Amino acid sequence: MHIRSALPTSFALLIACGDSAVTTTETDSDASTDTSDTSDTTETTSEPPTTGEPPTTGETTTTTTGETTTDETTTTTGEPVDTTTTDTGETTTTSTSTDTTDTTTDTGETTTETSTTGDLPPDLDALVVGLEDGVRVDWLGGGDGGIEHSTYWGLVKGSAEYNALPPAEQKKVDAMKASILHSAQRVPTSETPGVEVTGTLTVEARTQELVFAVPTDYNGRLVVLGTPGTRDQWSSHGVLLSWLVARGYAVVVGNKGMTNGGVDGNATMLNKQHPSQHWGAMVLDLGMWAGERLTAAYGEAPAAIYAAGLSNGGYQVRRALELDRLRVLEGEPALFAGGLDWAGVYWPDARVLDQDADEVVSPAELAAGDQLIRTNEAAALTMRYAYDPLTETTPAKFAEIPPYQGAQPGMQGAGFDPASAPIWGAYNTAFDYLKGFGLPQFKGVGYYNFTGYVFRAELMGHDAAQAAAYSCYTGPNDEPPAMYEWLAQAQDAGFTDEHVEWALANATTGEFSAPLISVHGDGDGLNGLRAHGLSYRDAVSAFGTPSQHRLYVVAHGGHVDAHSDGLALDFDFDGTNGEEGVADRFTLMQPYAERAFLYLVDWVENDIAAPAGKTLATDPANDVLDAEALAF
């Protein structure tokens, strides 16, 4: 894989009713999260997000509380505008474009958008109904970046172009660039005209902030995106949203409630409320709300609603399709026509965990199961703390063929394929560099120990003080993290019957009634193929409808394409990023996920079944970047 342009350094990377009309009010809720304001060596509530995506370093802000929208407004489209209605009903218009050149649209002329689903122009104000702090912004493309904000990727914070943006747009820039998950070879460039809606959706006490993008040339179909990691609603713009809106799909994506009001997503994981229990239902919330809004705006319901997502977003897709099946069994119409699961996280249910068939899942059985906590903690124990004299994470052991020979049995036992070995050391130490930026507690911290710590605390219902016993952080006076000794001594990995119940509340069953395509790389060093991809396929085979599922294993495919570029991480832990030539050992996953989505649409809409599941041979030194050039 030859990179023509370098990604930022790893420091920069660390960086969802009714037909009534709407009143929109400006919001400050679309803030990026802050992971850089913790400088002591004690436990904190602000850490970098996990599950394979680079951590965030944006500024933390708070949301201005507004009212749920109920009154009607009208909008004309000239330059991209933020249409805001005050409490008195007066409509004000604020330009959000920084482009001073002429575009193909006359900015003094009212543009009438047309719907692909009927003869009347759409009622775009209907798209904001039901949101708190709802804001609608119309984008023209042709220089303003469109609804995918493609021009934002090149902006530098503090530059003249950045400073010319309104504060709300600056926050979008910060949030998007805090979640660079795409390859440098796949930076979005399309500029799709259309409508962007932001706001907060609450359904049955489940509250999440969202962004809803509807192209002018809307094709009558909706995609609900799950969200990777513990990130916000802007984190999928580079990997899925841009590609979809450019093809006419309306796209809605929420933050799973993790970053509401600008809170760091990992702090939410330690709020003692088990927030992940709602992640699957939140995808249904988004789909129902957005589907109703599109119906109200265009006069017809979407022809199809799909779900798609990466990592924890892939878990959301799996769980949402499973919950949708339960709705169908209760006499409700199906919401989703199909789903795309990209490297989803697997949480096994009681039928899988109950190995002694006594109809009770014991703490020991939970501890032994293929679930995210075990796989990451096992990886951390196998690779060892980076500053342990016996650590596997050294330049010499990276240089072995295969890499980390001594760790191979333990890592494979934790569910990782040998193809993922080149990134094991990097994922064991990814946040270590933060010790040089006033955060000494991050010495030796990587994805493995951090992910295990955060998800264990979420499952066990602990806050940071309670979780200190198994902390992933280096302590005062360079004391090794408490996690390693705690895990070595804990019976049944520290789980109790109560923890089992919470784990089962997150469980995926493998039972769904709409086609689901899963795409997973064997080089995935975070959500290992065996533990999270093959194990979910096995559950579908045992309990579901295998004919409705396909698993495509992408040879050499990693977890995050930004990491597969080989530039943003210190793979051999020698203090220098990106000199190891790792790019030619990993295949970019995004084109394969996009091609899988095209197969899914053909399966759903044209009754052309997707090809049988298989392992897809690839050449990691010559990545295919165009999804339509691929055939499975």
XYZ file of C-alpha atoms in Angstrom:
632
model
C 0.000 0.000 0.000
C 1.747 3.126 -1.205
C 0.792 6.324 0.634
C 1.093 9.486 -1.393
C 0.211 11.810 1.475
C 0.930 11.313 5.144
C -1.683 11.279 7.860
C -1.251 13.525 10.873
C 0.942 12.200 13.639
C -0.655 10.067 16.300
C -0.918 13.183 18.446
C -3.193 14.805 15.875
C -5.155 11.586 15.667
C -5.569 11.479 19.429
C -6.893 14.510 18.591
C -32.214 9.832 15.687
C -42.657 12.553 15.506
C -45.332 13.169 13.985
C -46.004 15.589 11.183
C -46.108 18.873 13.035
C -43.644 21.491 11.892
C -40.622 22.766 13.730
C -39.008 25.589 15.667
C -35.230 25.502 15.409
C -32.818 26.946 17.928
C -29.065 27.127 17.757
C -27.126 24.583 19.745
C -23.632 24.270 21.106
C -23.948 20.518 21.481
C -21.782 19.360 18.600
C -18.525 19.612 20.474
C -15.550 17.369 20.191
C -14.447 15.659 23.366
C -11.557 16.577 25.594
C -9.040 13.991 26.682
C -6.151 16.290 27.430
C -7.070 18.076 30.641
C -5.961 15.360 33.061
C -2.447 15.995 34.250
C -2.186 14.254 37.581
C -1.388 10.620 38.191
C -4.637 9.736 39.883
C -7.645 8.194 38.179
C -9.553 10.619 36.004
C -12.863 10.714 34.186
C -11.459 11.884 30.865
C -9.697 9.262 28.776
C -9.232 8.563 25.076
C -11.947 6.558 23.294
C -11.440 2.882 22.681
C -12.266 0.000 20.350
C -9.793 0.770 17.656
C -10.319 4.405 16.834
C -7.763 7.116 17.513
C -8.480 9.042 20.729
C -9.911 12.544 20.687
C -8.401 15.791 21.878
C -10.983 18.408 20.974
C -12.328 21.035 23.336
C -15.042 20.111 25.787
C -18.187 22.229 25.705
C -21.644 22.094 27.221
C -24.964 21.950 25.419
C -27.367 24.862 25.533
C -30.729 23.377 26.465
C -33.545 24.151 24.069
C -37.114 23.077 23.526
C -38.335 20.226 21.374
C -39.282 21.630 18.011
C -42.967 22.163 17.218
C -43.494 25.285 15.056
C -43.209 25.581 11.286
C -40.582 27.599 9.436
C -39.773 28.059 5.765
C -36.365 28.133 4.137
C -34.935 29.278 0.829
C -31.638 27.948 -0.380
C -28.997 30.301 -1.633
C -25.604 30.072 -0.019
C -25.384 27.395 2.699
C -27.438 28.782 5.548
C -28.273 28.004 9.134
C -32.000 28.644 9.417
C -32.931 29.476 12.981
C -36.336 30.380 14.350
C -36.458 32.392 17.567
C -39.055 32.039 20.279
C -41.020 34.889 18.666
C -41.269 33.061 15.368
C -38.889 35.376 13.507
C -36.681 33.531 11.052
C -33.030 34.555 10.861
C -30.474 33.372 8.331
C -26.754 33.069 8.910
C -24.259 32.151 6.190
C -21.993 29.234 7.075
C -19.905 29.198 3.918
C -16.244 30.190 3.921
C -15.925 29.970 0.146
C -15.605 33.389 -1.470
C -15.593 32.161 -5.059
C -18.586 31.946 -7.329
C -20.488 28.680 -7.433
C -22.877 27.347 -9.991
C -25.810 28.565 -7.916
C -26.894 32.201 -8.032
C -26.895 33.256 -4.391
C -29.576 35.864 -5.018
C -32.032 33.374 -6.385
C -34.308 31.029 -4.474
C -33.544 27.433 -5.344
C -36.383 24.936 -5.260
C -35.279 21.454 -4.324
C -37.137 18.575 -5.891
C -37.915 15.194 -4.447
C -37.247 11.919 -6.173
C -40.334 10.479 -4.505
C -43.034 12.852 -5.725
C -43.949 15.934 -7.768
C -44.201 18.467 -4.947
C -41.091 20.046 -3.436
C -40.179 18.480 -0.094
C -41.153 20.087 3.199
C -37.623 20.256 4.539
C -38.709 21.828 7.832
C -40.355 18.497 8.656
C -36.879 16.980 8.939
C -36.244 18.777 12.246
C -39.427 17.804 14.087
C -39.007 15.962 17.372
C -35.521 17.226 18.241
C -34.374 19.348 21.112
C -32.095 22.172 19.972
C -32.796 21.213 16.368
C -30.904 23.128 13.680
C -31.210 22.793 9.915
C -28.404 23.921 7.609
C -28.678 23.828 3.813
C -25.531 23.165 1.776
C -25.064 23.778 -1.942
C -21.852 21.872 -2.703
C -19.529 23.277 -5.311
C -17.069 24.760 -2.856
C -18.713 24.599 0.571
C -17.942 20.916 1.143
C -21.560 19.760 0.902
C -23.385 17.841 3.595
C -20.353 15.614 4.047
C -18.134 18.664 4.857
C -15.320 17.363 2.684
C -13.519 20.724 2.798
C -13.216 20.490 6.573
C -10.598 17.736 6.410
C -8.037 20.188 5.103
C -8.702 22.982 7.593
C -6.147 23.789 10.256
C -7.420 24.921 13.638
C -6.600 28.600 14.075
C -6.101 29.264 10.372
C -7.900 32.132 8.637
C -10.255 29.714 6.909
C -11.051 27.986 10.199
C -11.534 31.250 12.070
C -13.948 32.504 9.379
C -16.369 29.711 10.190
C -19.199 30.234 12.692
C -18.520 28.600 16.074
C -20.960 25.749 15.389
C -19.068 24.856 12.221
C -15.723 25.061 13.970
C -16.989 22.483 16.417
C -17.863 20.184 13.514
C -14.362 20.554 12.145
C -12.874 19.748 15.539
C -15.123 16.724 16.023
C -14.498 15.293 12.557
C -10.751 15.701 12.761
C -10.722 14.160 16.232
C -12.004 10.945 14.622
C -9.846 10.389 11.577
C -10.523 6.722 10.881
C -10.182 6.694 7.095
C -7.037 6.135 5.082
C -5.050 9.048 3.715
C -5.782 7.473 0.333
C -9.529 7.782 0.895
C -9.998 11.343 2.160
C -13.550 12.321 1.073
C -13.693 14.840 -1.776
C -17.338 14.752 -2.870
C -19.490 17.821 -2.135
C -23.117 16.731 -2.023
C -25.771 19.456 -1.902
C -28.517 18.890 0.600
C -29.814 19.446 4.125
C -28.049 18.778 7.396
C -30.031 18.559 10.625
C -28.485 18.391 14.073
C -30.111 18.107 17.485
C -30.911 15.825 20.384
C -33.354 12.909 20.189
C -34.934 11.371 23.283
C -36.964 8.162 23.141
C -38.041 6.473 26.391
C -35.238 8.158 28.363
C -32.650 7.169 25.757
C -31.038 10.457 24.725
C -28.521 10.893 21.944
C -27.202 13.736 19.849
C -27.423 13.169 16.101
C -26.663 14.459 12.646
C -29.087 13.798 9.759
C -27.833 14.381 6.205
C -30.314 14.353 3.302
C -29.014 14.924 -0.245
C -30.903 17.166 -2.645
C -30.923 14.161 -4.997
C -32.288 11.901 -2.259
C -32.783 8.409 -3.678
C -35.641 7.451 -1.371
C -33.512 5.281 0.930
C -32.195 5.773 4.473
C -29.081 4.410 6.157
C -28.770 4.464 9.951
C -25.131 4.392 11.010
C -23.883 2.908 14.230
C -21.015 4.762 15.875
C -17.530 3.343 16.457
C -15.842 3.359 19.828
C -17.273 5.684 22.444
C -17.295 8.503 19.919
C -19.646 11.232 18.803
C -21.992 11.553 15.822
C -19.308 13.063 13.580
C -17.015 10.040 13.695
C -18.443 8.260 10.616
C -18.172 11.161 8.170
C -14.885 9.931 6.762
C -15.579 6.206 6.591
C -19.224 5.742 5.575
C -21.384 8.869 5.539
C -19.594 10.674 2.712
C -19.695 7.675 0.376
C -23.392 7.089 1.072
C -24.707 10.645 0.693
C -22.779 11.030 -2.563
C -24.915 8.139 -3.844
C -28.181 9.739 -2.777
C -28.792 7.976 0.529
C -30.143 9.922 3.491
C -27.950 9.130 6.486
C -28.610 9.543 10.203
C -26.039 8.831 12.886
C -26.121 9.329 16.655
C -23.555 9.346 19.443
C -25.082 6.473 21.459
C -25.561 9.049 24.236
C -21.861 8.861 25.013
C -20.813 12.467 24.365
C -24.019 14.375 25.167
C -23.231 17.945 26.093
C -19.584 17.539 25.170
C -18.793 14.922 27.829
C -15.946 12.561 27.013
C -17.371 9.212 25.901
C -15.146 7.218 28.206
C -16.256 9.251 31.208
C -19.798 8.182 30.308
C -18.672 4.564 30.390
C -17.730 5.095 34.045
C -21.042 6.719 35.072
C -22.315 3.567 36.843
C -25.397 3.452 34.561
C -24.314 0.680 32.135
C -24.853 2.901 29.075
C -24.080 0.192 26.513
C -27.351 -1.553 27.360
C -29.108 1.009 25.143
C -26.831 0.962 22.109
C -28.887 -1.449 19.998
C -32.210 0.222 20.769
C -30.730 3.614 19.904
C -30.242 2.498 16.294
C -33.940 1.621 16.165
C -34.756 5.027 17.673
C -32.787 6.753 14.925
C -34.350 4.670 12.167
C -37.912 5.230 13.328
C -37.451 8.962 13.830
C -35.600 9.589 10.574
C -37.958 7.370 8.581
C -40.951 9.329 9.882
C -39.233 12.619 9.117
C -38.468 11.598 5.539
C -42.056 10.425 5.088
C -43.350 13.765 6.329
C -40.929 15.742 4.179
C -41.249 13.836 0.918
C -44.754 12.385 1.104
C -43.551 8.796 0.882
C -41.873 6.444 3.304
C -38.297 5.405 2.483
C -38.227 2.518 0.011
C -35.689 0.792 2.277
C -33.949 1.486 5.581
C -30.520 -0.031 6.148
C -28.203 -0.144 9.154
C -24.424 -0.032 8.894
C -21.563 0.507 11.296
C -17.918 -0.056 12.226
C -16.617 -1.728 15.402
C -19.008 -0.862 18.258
C -21.166 0.522 15.446
C -21.106 -2.968 13.915
C -22.281 -4.366 17.242
C -25.123 -1.829 17.133
C -26.132 -3.085 13.691
C -26.177 -6.712 14.803
C -28.192 -5.946 17.918
C -30.600 -3.596 16.123
C -31.479 -6.249 13.538
C -31.990 -8.766 16.340
C -34.292 -6.369 18.223
C -36.136 -5.614 14.999
C -36.866 -9.321 14.608
C -38.434 -9.349 18.076
C -40.665 -6.436 17.013
C -41.760 -8.427 13.959
C -42.588 -11.441 16.130
C -44.830 -9.112 18.175
C -46.732 -8.038 15.060
C -44.853 -4.821 14.258
C -43.607 -4.120 10.732
C -39.911 -4.622 10.157
C -37.905 -1.413 10.243
C -34.676 -2.546 8.628
C -34.367 -4.094 5.176
C -30.799 -5.212 5.873
C -27.548 -4.429 7.619
C -23.794 -4.091 7.131
C -21.612 -5.068 10.093
C -18.002 -3.923 9.712
C -15.717 -5.537 12.310
C -18.489 -5.653 14.897
C -17.929 -6.451 18.567
C -19.372 -9.762 19.754
C -21.147 -10.233 23.083
C -22.261 -13.902 23.369
C -25.628 -14.827 24.861
C -26.461 -17.416 27.508
C -26.765 -20.290 25.019
C -23.154 -19.774 23.967
C -21.704 -19.021 27.398
C -23.444 -21.882 29.250
C -20.826 -24.481 28.454
C -21.964 -27.007 31.084
C -25.591 -26.800 29.872
C -27.018 -26.282 33.354
C -29.112 -23.327 32.115
C -27.158 -20.912 34.293
C -24.254 -18.743 33.135
C -21.675 -18.670 35.894
C -19.088 -15.927 36.399
C -16.443 -18.417 35.304
C -18.292 -19.070 32.048
C -18.575 -15.340 31.379
C -14.870 -14.927 32.060
C -14.024 -17.643 29.513
C -16.332 -16.396 26.762
C -15.505 -14.515 23.580
C -16.340 -11.000 24.750
C -14.538 -7.694 24.446
C -13.248 -7.541 28.012
C -11.651 -10.974 27.947
C -10.050 -10.578 24.544
C -8.460 -7.227 25.365
C -7.365 -8.146 28.868
C -5.890 -11.415 27.583
C -3.985 -9.447 24.956
C -2.702 -7.018 27.606
C -1.529 -9.895 29.808
C 0.092 -11.694 26.886
C 1.951 -8.656 25.521
C 2.671 -7.454 29.069
C 3.028 -3.930 30.377
C 5.355 -2.081 28.024
C 7.857 -1.326 30.816
C 7.856 -4.813 32.323
C 11.320 -6.336 31.809
C 9.594 -9.352 30.251
C 7.397 -7.340 27.880
C 6.800 -8.632 24.369
C 6.648 -5.070 23.058
C 10.204 -4.497 21.877
C 11.736 -3.672 18.493
C 13.532 -7.029 18.418
C 10.378 -9.024 18.993
C 8.512 -6.964 16.382
C 11.255 -7.887 13.897
C 10.769 -11.619 14.433
C 9.117 -13.652 11.674
C 6.308 -13.914 12.479
C 6.279 -10.902 14.809
C 6.128 -11.542 18.549
C 6.701 -15.290 18.353
C 6.493 -15.699 22.108
C 3.087 -14.011 22.180
C 1.547 -16.017 19.356
C -0.090 -18.769 21.478
C -1.594 -16.315 23.952
C -2.801 -13.857 21.327
C -4.335 -16.590 19.189
C -5.977 -17.954 22.316
C -7.444 -14.494 22.871
C -9.098 -14.660 19.450
C -6.574 -12.843 17.260
C -5.477 -14.150 13.869
C -1.721 -14.375 13.219
C -2.212 -11.917 10.339
C -2.850 -9.181 12.910
C 0.526 -9.642 14.631
C 2.273 -6.590 13.084
C -0.005 -4.268 15.054
C -0.048 -6.056 18.409
C 2.785 -4.014 19.866
C 1.310 -0.731 18.637
C -2.073 -1.525 20.160
C -0.375 -2.515 23.399
C 1.279 0.913 23.715
C -0.711 3.332 21.503
C -1.231 6.033 24.152
C 2.177 5.817 25.771
C 3.348 8.999 23.984
C 0.885 11.059 26.043
C 3.271 10.808 28.960
C 5.260 13.463 27.154
C 2.289 15.846 27.062
C 1.676 16.243 30.778
C -0.147 12.926 31.229
C 2.310 10.608 32.984
C -0.450 8.169 33.908
C -0.577 7.102 30.241
C 2.887 5.589 30.380
C 2.531 2.080 28.940
C -1.166 2.511 28.135
C -2.517 1.127 24.875
C -5.768 -0.079 23.399
C -5.621 -3.474 25.088
C -5.345 -2.435 28.733
C -7.422 0.711 28.246
C -10.303 -1.044 26.440
C -10.365 -3.814 29.020
C -10.419 -1.264 31.849
C -13.194 0.946 30.433
C -15.516 -1.866 29.379
C -14.940 -3.776 32.618
C -15.900 -0.678 34.613
C -19.000 -0.170 32.426
C -20.081 -3.781 32.874
C -19.422 -3.803 36.607
C -21.151 -0.438 37.142
C -18.089 1.239 38.595
C -16.947 4.843 38.607
C -13.289 5.834 38.374
C -12.728 5.543 42.121
C -14.118 2.006 42.247
C -12.272 1.026 39.074
C -8.933 2.127 40.521
C -8.378 -1.404 41.802
C -7.898 -2.640 38.235
C -6.719 0.600 36.653
C -4.804 0.578 33.382
C -2.855 3.698 34.369
C 0.680 3.913 35.642
C 0.623 5.027 39.252
C 2.668 7.536 41.253
C 6.412 6.969 41.259
C 6.137 4.851 38.107
C 4.176 2.108 39.830
C 2.937 -0.393 37.223
C -0.788 -0.304 36.521
C -2.886 -2.137 39.091
C -4.652 -4.099 36.332
C -1.975 -6.746 35.825
C -1.656 -7.922 39.405
C -5.424 -7.612 39.970
C -6.209 -9.846 36.977
C -3.595 -12.383 38.016
C -5.288 -12.788 41.403
C -8.976 -12.316 40.545
C -11.225 -15.352 40.718
C -13.421 -15.743 37.616
C -11.843 -12.575 36.247
C -13.509 -10.651 39.066
C -17.029 -11.253 37.753
C -20.093 -11.940 39.905
C -23.624 -13.116 39.148
C -24.710 -9.481 38.890
C -22.076 -8.813 36.265
C -23.295 -11.833 34.315
C -26.763 -10.321 34.143
C -25.438 -7.055 32.775
C -23.317 -8.889 30.213
C -26.359 -10.820 29.016
C -28.260 -7.547 28.649
C -25.747 -6.656 25.914
C -25.777 -10.082 24.301
C -26.160 -10.667 20.591
C -28.264 -13.689 19.674
C -27.471 -14.285 16.010
C -31.210 -14.245 15.247
C -32.435 -11.677 12.721
C -34.968 -11.634 9.884
C -33.310 -9.333 7.344
C -30.094 -9.926 5.380
C -26.912 -9.081 7.271
C -23.461 -8.878 5.712
C -20.430 -8.924 7.975
C -16.993 -7.788 6.823
C -13.979 -8.471 9.034
C -10.234 -8.362 8.422
C -8.017 -11.198 9.586
C -5.463 -8.502 10.365
C -7.804 -6.843 12.874
C -5.654 -6.424 15.958
C -8.383 -5.022 18.211
C -11.584 -6.970 17.523
C -9.889 -10.235 16.702
C -11.401 -12.238 13.853
C -11.873 -15.473 15.806
C -13.449 -13.884 18.874
C -15.677 -11.287 17.206
C -16.209 -12.301 13.571
C -16.153 -16.094 13.402
C -17.830 -16.509 16.795
C -20.787 -14.360 15.716
C -21.043 -16.340 12.468
C -21.105 -19.527 14.567
C -23.957 -18.121 16.673
C -25.932 -17.316 13.519
C -25.337 -20.877 12.285
C -26.407 -22.385 15.609
C -29.435 -20.241 16.441
C -30.333 -18.017 13.520
C -30.891 -18.224 9.778
C -27.516 -18.743 8.106
C -28.986 -18.161 4.644
C -29.586 -14.526 5.705
C -25.958 -13.953 6.703
C -22.673 -13.563 4.886
C -19.225 -13.162 6.444
C -16.463 -11.893 4.191
C -13.021 -12.158 5.731
C -10.635 -9.699 4.116
C -7.098 -11.061 4.059
C -4.702 -8.633 5.758
C -7.564 -6.237 6.577
C -6.983 -4.229 9.747
C -9.400 -2.606 12.176
C -8.949 1.072 11.324
C -7.703 2.133 7.895
C -5.955 5.171 9.376
C -3.750 2.709 11.263
C -3.307 0.460 8.239
C -1.646 3.387 6.459
C 1.304 2.562 8.710
C 2.191 6.146 9.612
C 0.307 7.077 12.764
C 1.575 4.464 15.235
C 4.868 3.286 16.659
C 4.582 -0.341 15.592
C 7.893 -1.538 17.023
C 7.933 0.771 20.080
C 11.266 2.334 19.251
C 10.100 5.926 19.694
C 9.557 6.661 15.994
C 6.244 6.429 14.174
C 5.762 4.870 10.791
C 9.249 3.852 9.699
C 8.505 0.117 9.881
C 6.877 -0.231 6.421
C 3.725 -1.715 7.894
C 1.472 -0.205 5.217
C 2.434 -2.985 2.811
C 1.292 -5.583 5.348
C -2.300 -4.337 5.752
C -5.202 -4.022 3.317
C -7.587 -1.091 3.484
C -11.034 -2.261 4.583
C -13.285 0.603 3.481
C -13.627 -0.387 -0.198
C -14.590 -3.919 0.876
C -17.210 -2.591 3.294
C -18.606 -0.373 0.542
C -18.715 -3.275 -1.940
C -20.483 -5.387 0.663
C -23.101 -2.651 1.019
C -23.693 -2.714 -2.742
C -24.192 -6.483 -2.526
C -26.618 -5.936 0.346
C -28.720 -3.482 -1.676
C -28.848 -5.897 -4.608
C -29.873 -8.661 -2.222
C -32.670 -6.606 -0.671
C -33.972 -4.648 -3.644
C -33.239 -6.895 -6.641
C -33.476 -10.316 -4.990
C -29.910 -11.115 -6.039
C -28.421 -13.041 -3.145
C -24.971 -11.909 -2.089
C -22.089 -14.268 -2.925
C -21.351 -16.981 -0.405
C -19.233 -15.989 2.553
C -15.523 -16.522 2.031
C -12.036 -15.253 2.649
C -11.085 -12.612 0.081
C -7.507 -12.714 -1.153
C -5.843 -9.280 -1.297
C -2.530 -7.669 -2.165
C -1.784 -5.282 0.719
C 0.977 -3.602 -1.260
C -1.514 -2.587 -3.962
C -4.782 -1.599 -2.358
C -7.969 -1.439 -4.415
C -9.555 1.903 -3.579
C -12.738 1.733 -5.685
C -15.485 -0.491 -4.285
C -17.012 -1.054 -7.712
C -13.724 -2.514 -8.952
C -14.092 -5.364 -6.436
C -15.978 -8.640 -6.873
C -16.371 -11.143 -4.050
